[in-house]
Amino acid sequence: MADQVRLIKKYPNRRLYDTQTSSYITLADVKELVLESASFQVVDAKTGEELTRNILLQIILEEEAGGAPMFTSDLLSQMIRFYGNAMQGMMGKYLENNIKAFTDMQAKMQEQVRSVYGDNATVSQDLWAQFLNFQGPAMQSMMGAYMEQSKKMYVQMQEQLDNQTRSLFSGFQFPGFPPPGFVPPREGADPAVAPTDKKS
């Protein structure tokens, strides 16, 4: 039987109530649920409104306010610029796919750690650091290839979107815009005279 989604209610006093344990919990407890890959949903206790994304964003904000933020100001600015942009939905999917690819890569690395140190090895911070040092050049090459592939994917996605846009609007005639195949006259030439008619 599939695990039930753990329901957490948020009350007007901003407290979170875990219906599974019948107790109040904190954002740190919700973070632990995320780290454990537990399935949960946060709703407003009064209206039933879905608040899971809001709570997850709060956790990210607290983490970013800590000592080791993940996102630079430049990256956050770039992300903000995509809101309201035609590529907003596509960018969300692009980031989601990239994070999944990175997570899969991390899982493979953890498998390699266990193959080196044994099946019962605990992947601690020290062990992880040793493994990364041991795998230095290979890791650098893998990450370089991943970043290059990610960059190419993004460029291809932009080109595909440009081509689709051109294809979509190629059959339409817009007032004030020249028709397809229009060649502007040379500078100084009489625009009323077609280039093929000019014989002097």
PDB file of C-alpha atoms in Angstrom:
ATOM      1  CA  MET A   1       0.000   0.000   0.000  1.00  0.00           C
ATOM      2  CA  ALA A   2       1.347   3.423  -0.978  1.00  0.00           C
ATOM      3  CA  ASP A   3       2.307   5.794   1.823  1.00  0.00           C
ATOM      4  CA  GLN A   4      -0.343   8.375   2.588  1.00  0.00           C
ATOM      5  CA  VAL A   5       0.504  12.015   2.102  1.00  0.00           C
ATOM      6  CA  ARG A   6       1.337  13.515   5.476  1.00  0.00           C
ATOM      7  CA  LEU A   7      -1.009  16.435   6.161  1.00  0.00           C
ATOM      8  CA  ILE A   8       0.315  19.515   7.923  1.00  0.00           C
ATOM      9  CA  LYS A   9      -2.043  22.344   8.850  1.00  0.00           C
ATOM     10  CA  LYS A  10      -0.937  25.939   9.131  1.00  0.00           C
ATOM     11  CA  TYR A  11      -2.859  28.036  11.639  1.00  0.00           C
ATOM     12  CA  PRO A  12      -3.350  31.845  11.662  1.00  0.00           C
ATOM     13  CA  ASN A  13      -0.757  32.134  14.445  1.00  0.00           C
ATOM     14  CA  ARG A  14       1.748  30.747  11.849  1.00  0.00           C
ATOM     15  CA  ARG A  15       2.139  27.490  13.768  1.00  0.00           C
ATOM     16  CA  LEU A  16       2.319  24.217  11.871  1.00  0.00           C
ATOM     17  CA  TYR A  17       0.376  21.197  13.102  1.00  0.00           C
ATOM     18  CA  ASP A  18       1.360  17.681  11.987  1.00  0.00           C
ATOM     19  CA  THR A  19      -1.821  15.602  11.855  1.00  0.00           C
ATOM     20  CA  GLN A  20       0.182  12.352  11.779  1.00  0.00           C
ATOM     21  CA  THR A  21       1.958  12.947  15.093  1.00  0.00           C
ATOM     22  CA  SER A  22      -0.812  15.191  16.535  1.00  0.00           C
ATOM     23  CA  SER A  23       1.770  17.800  17.507  1.00  0.00           C
ATOM     24  CA  TYR A  24       3.025  21.219  16.514  1.00  0.00           C
ATOM     25  CA  ILE A  25       6.201  21.275  14.425  1.00  0.00           C
ATOM     26  CA  THR A  26       8.663  23.885  13.183  1.00  0.00           C
ATOM     27  CA  LEU A  27      10.130  24.742   9.788  1.00  0.00           C
ATOM     28  CA  ALA A  28      13.206  22.755  10.840  1.00  0.00           C
ATOM     29  CA  ASP A  29      10.980  19.688  11.263  1.00  0.00           C
ATOM     30  CA  VAL A  30       9.485  20.235   7.802  1.00  0.00           C
ATOM     31  CA  LYS A  31      13.031  20.495   6.425  1.00  0.00           C
ATOM     32  CA  GLU A  32      13.782  17.092   7.992  1.00  0.00           C
ATOM     33  CA  LEU A  33      10.751  15.655   6.197  1.00  0.00           C
ATOM     34  CA  VAL A  34      12.130  17.003   2.928  1.00  0.00           C
ATOM     35  CA  LEU A  35      15.565  15.475   3.624  1.00  0.00           C
ATOM     36  CA  GLU A  36      13.871  12.144   4.377  1.00  0.00           C
ATOM     37  CA  SER A  37      11.973  12.393   1.056  1.00  0.00           C
ATOM     38  CA  ALA A  38       8.699  12.121   2.986  1.00  0.00           C
ATOM     39  CA  SER A  39       5.506  12.903   1.100  1.00  0.00           C
ATOM     40  CA  PHE A  40       3.643  15.762   2.778  1.00  0.00           C
ATOM     41  CA  GLN A  41       1.230  18.582   2.061  1.00  0.00           C
ATOM     42  CA  VAL A  42       0.776  21.869   3.922  1.00  0.00           C
ATOM     43  CA  VAL A  43      -2.669  23.465   3.895  1.00  0.00           C
ATOM     44  CA  ASP A  44      -4.277  26.453   5.563  1.00  0.00           C
ATOM     45  CA  ALA A  45      -6.191  25.112   8.565  1.00  0.00           C
ATOM     46  CA  LYS A  46      -9.077  27.517   8.008  1.00  0.00           C
ATOM     47  CA  THR A  47      -9.487  27.712   4.221  1.00  0.00           C
ATOM     48  CA  GLY A  48      -7.800  24.493   3.062  1.00  0.00           C
ATOM     49  CA  GLU A  49      -5.616  26.507   0.665  1.00  0.00           C
ATOM     50  CA  GLU A  50      -2.498  24.677  -0.593  1.00  0.00           C
ATOM     51  CA  LEU A  51       0.594  26.184   1.088  1.00  0.00           C
ATOM     52  CA  THR A  52       3.308  23.569   0.464  1.00  0.00           C
ATOM     53  CA  ARG A  53       5.250  25.751  -2.021  1.00  0.00           C
ATOM     54  CA  ASN A  54       5.090  28.733   0.358  1.00  0.00           C
ATOM     55  CA  ILE A  55       6.572  26.669   3.203  1.00  0.00           C
ATOM     56  CA  LEU A  56       9.296  25.214   0.967  1.00  0.00           C
ATOM     57  CA  LEU A  57      10.194  28.740  -0.187  1.00  0.00           C
ATOM     58  CA  GLN A  58      10.413  29.819   3.480  1.00  0.00           C
ATOM     59  CA  ILE A  59      12.850  26.971   4.154  1.00  0.00           C
ATOM     60  CA  ILE A  60      14.956  27.991   1.137  1.00  0.00           C
ATOM     61  CA  LEU A  61      14.925  31.619   2.331  1.00  0.00           C
ATOM     62  CA  GLU A  62      16.173  30.567   5.790  1.00  0.00           C
ATOM     63  CA  GLU A  63      18.888  28.394   4.231  1.00  0.00           C
ATOM     64  CA  GLU A  64      19.959  31.250   1.951  1.00  0.00           C
ATOM     65  CA  ALA A  65      20.110  33.614   4.925  1.00  0.00           C
ATOM     66  CA  GLY A  66      22.522  31.178   6.603  1.00  0.00           C
ATOM     67  CA  GLY A  67      26.274  31.051   6.239  1.00  0.00           C
ATOM     68  CA  ALA A  68      26.511  29.241   2.892  1.00  0.00           C
ATOM     69  CA  PRO A  69      23.921  30.510   0.378  1.00  0.00           C
ATOM     70  CA  MET A  70      23.469  28.481  -2.815  1.00  0.00           C
ATOM     71  CA  PHE A  71      22.221  31.270  -5.091  1.00  0.00           C
ATOM     72  CA  THR A  72      24.243  34.352  -5.993  1.00  0.00           C
ATOM     73  CA  SER A  73      22.582  37.745  -6.392  1.00  0.00           C
ATOM     74  CA  ASP A  74      23.284  37.575 -10.128  1.00  0.00           C
ATOM     75  CA  LEU A  75      21.552  34.187 -10.468  1.00  0.00           C
ATOM     76  CA  LEU A  76      18.531  35.367  -8.472  1.00  0.00           C
ATOM     77  CA  SER A  77      18.306  38.487 -10.657  1.00  0.00           C
ATOM     78  CA  GLN A  78      18.394  36.326 -13.788  1.00  0.00           C
ATOM     79  CA  MET A  79      15.619  34.118 -12.395  1.00  0.00           C
ATOM     80  CA  ILE A  80      13.444  37.148 -11.562  1.00  0.00           C
ATOM     81  CA  ARG A  81      13.815  38.392 -15.153  1.00  0.00           C
ATOM     82  CA  PHE A  82      12.202  35.187 -16.417  1.00  0.00           C
ATOM     83  CA  TYR A  83       8.941  35.919 -14.550  1.00  0.00           C
ATOM     84  CA  GLY A  84       6.422  37.241 -17.055  1.00  0.00           C
ATOM     85  CA  ASN A  85       8.744  36.238 -19.893  1.00  0.00           C
ATOM     86  CA  ALA A  86       7.475  33.992 -22.702  1.00  0.00           C
ATOM     87  CA  MET A  87      10.011  31.372 -21.596  1.00  0.00           C
ATOM     88  CA  GLN A  88       8.943  31.316 -17.920  1.00  0.00           C
ATOM     89  CA  GLY A  89       7.216  27.923 -18.074  1.00  0.00           C
ATOM     90  CA  MET A  90       9.966  26.409 -20.191  1.00  0.00           C
ATOM     91  CA  MET A  91      12.671  27.686 -17.847  1.00  0.00           C
ATOM     92  CA  GLY A  92      10.947  26.098 -14.842  1.00  0.00           C
ATOM     93  CA  LYS A  93      10.949  22.711 -16.597  1.00  0.00           C
ATOM     94  CA  TYR A  94      14.548  23.227 -17.723  1.00  0.00           C
ATOM     95  CA  LEU A  95      15.734  23.870 -14.147  1.00  0.00           C
ATOM     96  CA  GLU A  96      13.701  20.930 -12.841  1.00  0.00           C
ATOM     97  CA  ASN A  97      15.254  18.558 -15.403  1.00  0.00           C
ATOM     98  CA  ASN A  98      18.756  19.823 -14.634  1.00  0.00           C
ATOM     99  CA  ILE A  99      18.337  19.386 -10.886  1.00  0.00           C
ATOM    100  CA  LYS A 100      17.026  15.847 -11.486  1.00  0.00           C
ATOM    101  CA  ALA A 101      20.053  15.093 -13.702  1.00  0.00           C
ATOM    102  CA  PHE A 102      22.389  16.436 -11.001  1.00  0.00           C
ATOM    103  CA  THR A 103      20.606  14.373  -8.317  1.00  0.00           C
ATOM    104  CA  ASP A 104      20.947  11.232 -10.446  1.00  0.00           C
ATOM    105  CA  MET A 105      24.649  11.978 -10.890  1.00  0.00           C
ATOM    106  CA  GLN A 106      25.039  12.397  -7.121  1.00  0.00           C
ATOM    107  CA  ALA A 107      23.314   9.038  -6.540  1.00  0.00           C
ATOM    108  CA  LYS A 108      25.776   7.381  -8.945  1.00  0.00           C
ATOM    109  CA  MET A 109      28.682   8.937  -7.069  1.00  0.00           C
ATOM    110  CA  GLN A 110      27.315   7.588  -3.792  1.00  0.00           C
ATOM    111  CA  GLU A 111      27.175   4.130  -5.369  1.00  0.00           C
ATOM    112  CA  GLN A 112      30.838   4.525  -6.308  1.00  0.00           C
ATOM    113  CA  VAL A 113      31.642   5.530  -2.719  1.00  0.00           C
ATOM    114  CA  ARG A 114      30.062   2.313  -1.471  1.00  0.00           C
ATOM    115  CA  SER A 115      31.914   0.273  -4.085  1.00  0.00           C
ATOM    116  CA  VAL A 116      35.219   1.757  -2.847  1.00  0.00           C
ATOM    117  CA  TYR A 117      34.546   1.712   0.913  1.00  0.00           C
ATOM    118  CA  GLY A 118      32.087  -1.191   1.162  1.00  0.00           C
ATOM    119  CA  ASP A 119      28.309  -1.631   1.172  1.00  0.00           C
ATOM    120  CA  ASN A 120      27.970  -0.776   4.867  1.00  0.00           C
ATOM    121  CA  ALA A 121      29.983   2.443   4.631  1.00  0.00           C
ATOM    122  CA  THR A 122      28.197   5.501   5.972  1.00  0.00           C
ATOM    123  CA  VAL A 123      28.457   8.353   3.508  1.00  0.00           C
ATOM    124  CA  SER A 124      29.610  10.917   6.058  1.00  0.00           C
ATOM    125  CA  GLN A 125      30.985  14.365   5.276  1.00  0.00           C
ATOM    126  CA  ASP A 126      34.572  13.170   5.881  1.00  0.00           C
ATOM    127  CA  LEU A 127      34.100  10.099   3.709  1.00  0.00           C
ATOM    128  CA  TRP A 128      32.482  12.200   0.992  1.00  0.00           C
ATOM    129  CA  ALA A 129      35.418  14.654   1.078  1.00  0.00           C
ATOM    130  CA  GLN A 130      37.919  11.776   0.820  1.00  0.00           C
ATOM    131  CA  PHE A 131      36.059  10.337  -2.136  1.00  0.00           C
ATOM    132  CA  LEU A 132      35.927  13.696  -3.926  1.00  0.00           C
ATOM    133  CA  ASN A 133      39.669  14.177  -3.410  1.00  0.00           C
ATOM    134  CA  PHE A 134      40.294  10.651  -4.677  1.00  0.00           C
ATOM    135  CA  GLN A 135      38.097  11.244  -7.730  1.00  0.00           C
ATOM    136  CA  GLY A 136      39.296  14.833  -8.358  1.00  0.00           C
ATOM    137  CA  PRO A 137      40.127  14.848 -12.105  1.00  0.00           C
ATOM    138  CA  ALA A 138      37.275  12.497 -13.002  1.00  0.00           C
ATOM    139  CA  MET A 139      34.799  14.612 -11.023  1.00  0.00           C
ATOM    140  CA  GLN A 140      36.047  17.811 -12.647  1.00  0.00           C
ATOM    141  CA  SER A 141      35.669  16.254 -16.091  1.00  0.00           C
ATOM    142  CA  MET A 142      32.179  14.947 -15.260  1.00  0.00           C
ATOM    143  CA  MET A 143      30.983  18.315 -13.934  1.00  0.00           C
ATOM    144  CA  GLY A 144      32.547  20.143 -16.898  1.00  0.00           C
ATOM    145  CA  ALA A 145      30.738  17.844 -19.330  1.00  0.00           C
ATOM    146  CA  TYR A 146      27.501  18.280 -17.395  1.00  0.00           C
ATOM    147  CA  MET A 147      27.720  22.076 -17.439  1.00  0.00           C
ATOM    148  CA  GLU A 148      28.621  22.110 -21.150  1.00  0.00           C
ATOM    149  CA  GLN A 149      25.695  19.817 -21.948  1.00  0.00           C
ATOM    150  CA  SER A 150      23.402  22.008 -19.865  1.00  0.00           C
ATOM    151  CA  LYS A 151      24.569  25.116 -21.726  1.00  0.00           C
ATOM    152  CA  LYS A 152      24.022  23.431 -25.116  1.00  0.00           C
ATOM    153  CA  MET A 153      20.547  22.304 -24.075  1.00  0.00           C
ATOM    154  CA  TYR A 154      19.615  25.869 -23.168  1.00  0.00           C
ATOM    155  CA  VAL A 155      20.968  27.302 -26.443  1.00  0.00           C
ATOM    156  CA  GLN A 156      19.126  24.622 -28.438  1.00  0.00           C
ATOM    157  CA  MET A 157      15.945  25.371 -26.523  1.00  0.00           C
ATOM    158  CA  GLN A 158      16.230  29.078 -27.395  1.00  0.00           C
ATOM    159  CA  GLU A 159      16.906  28.295 -31.065  1.00  0.00           C
ATOM    160  CA  GLN A 160      13.940  25.924 -31.181  1.00  0.00           C
ATOM    161  CA  LEU A 161      11.684  28.577 -29.668  1.00  0.00           C
ATOM    162  CA  ASP A 162      12.930  31.183 -32.181  1.00  0.00           C
ATOM    163  CA  ASN A 163      12.314  28.803 -35.100  1.00  0.00           C
ATOM    164  CA  GLN A 164       8.833  27.930 -33.854  1.00  0.00           C
ATOM    165  CA  THR A 165       7.992  31.631 -33.488  1.00  0.00           C
ATOM    166  CA  ARG A 166       9.206  32.426 -37.015  1.00  0.00           C
ATOM    167  CA  SER A 167       7.313  29.433 -38.403  1.00  0.00           C
ATOM    168  CA  LEU A 168       4.153  30.424 -36.569  1.00  0.00           C
ATOM    169  CA  PHE A 169       4.099  34.008 -37.847  1.00  0.00           C
ATOM    170  CA  SER A 170       5.612  33.507 -41.315  1.00  0.00           C
ATOM    171  CA  GLY A 171       2.185  33.243 -42.996  1.00  0.00           C
ATOM    172  CA  PHE A 172       0.792  36.407 -41.451  1.00  0.00           C
ATOM    173  CA  GLN A 173       0.967  39.853 -43.094  1.00  0.00           C
ATOM    174  CA  PHE A 174       1.363  42.622 -40.533  1.00  0.00           C
ATOM    175  CA  PRO A 175       0.548  46.261 -41.453  1.00  0.00           C
ATOM    176  CA  GLY A 176       3.684  48.377 -41.640  1.00  0.00           C
ATOM    177  CA  PHE A 177       5.980  45.339 -42.051  1.00  0.00           C
ATOM    178  CA  PRO A 178       7.438  44.283 -45.438  1.00  0.00           C
ATOM    179  CA  PRO A 179       6.266  40.994 -46.956  1.00  0.00           C
ATOM    180  CA  PRO A 180       8.530  37.907 -46.906  1.00  0.00           C
ATOM    181  CA  GLY A 181      11.302  38.122 -49.540  1.00  0.00           C
ATOM    182  CA  PHE A 182      11.241  41.936 -49.601  1.00  0.00           C
ATOM    183  CA  VAL A 183      14.631  43.426 -50.530  1.00  0.00           C
ATOM    184  CA  PRO A 184      15.100  47.051 -49.425  1.00  0.00           C
ATOM    185  CA  PRO A 185      16.450  49.473 -52.110  1.00  0.00           C
ATOM    186  CA  ARG A 186      20.074  50.585 -51.992  1.00  0.00           C
ATOM    187  CA  GLU A 187      20.872  53.855 -50.294  1.00  0.00           C
ATOM    188  CA  GLY A 188      20.263  56.776 -52.677  1.00  0.00           C
ATOM    189  CA  ALA A 189      18.134  54.717 -55.083  1.00  0.00           C
ATOM    190  CA  ASP A 190      14.569  55.699 -55.948  1.00  0.00           C
ATOM    191  CA  PRO A 191      12.337  53.369 -53.841  1.00  0.00           C
ATOM    192  CA  ALA A 192       9.570  53.661 -56.475  1.00  0.00           C
ATOM    193  CA  VAL A 193      11.822  52.002 -59.095  1.00  0.00           C
ATOM    194  CA  ALA A 194      12.325  48.256 -58.757  1.00  0.00           C
ATOM    195  CA  PRO A 195      15.955  47.127 -59.076  1.00  0.00           C
ATOM    196  CA  THR A 196      15.148  45.042 -62.199  1.00  0.00           C
ATOM    197  CA  ASP A 197      13.637  48.064 -63.976  1.00  0.00           C
ATOM    198  CA  LYS A 198      16.686  50.303 -63.560  1.00  0.00           C
ATOM    199  CA  LYS A 199      18.372  50.676 -66.947  1.00  0.00           C
ATOM    200  CA  SER A 200      20.187  53.943 -67.639  1.00  0.00           C
TER     201      SER A 200
END
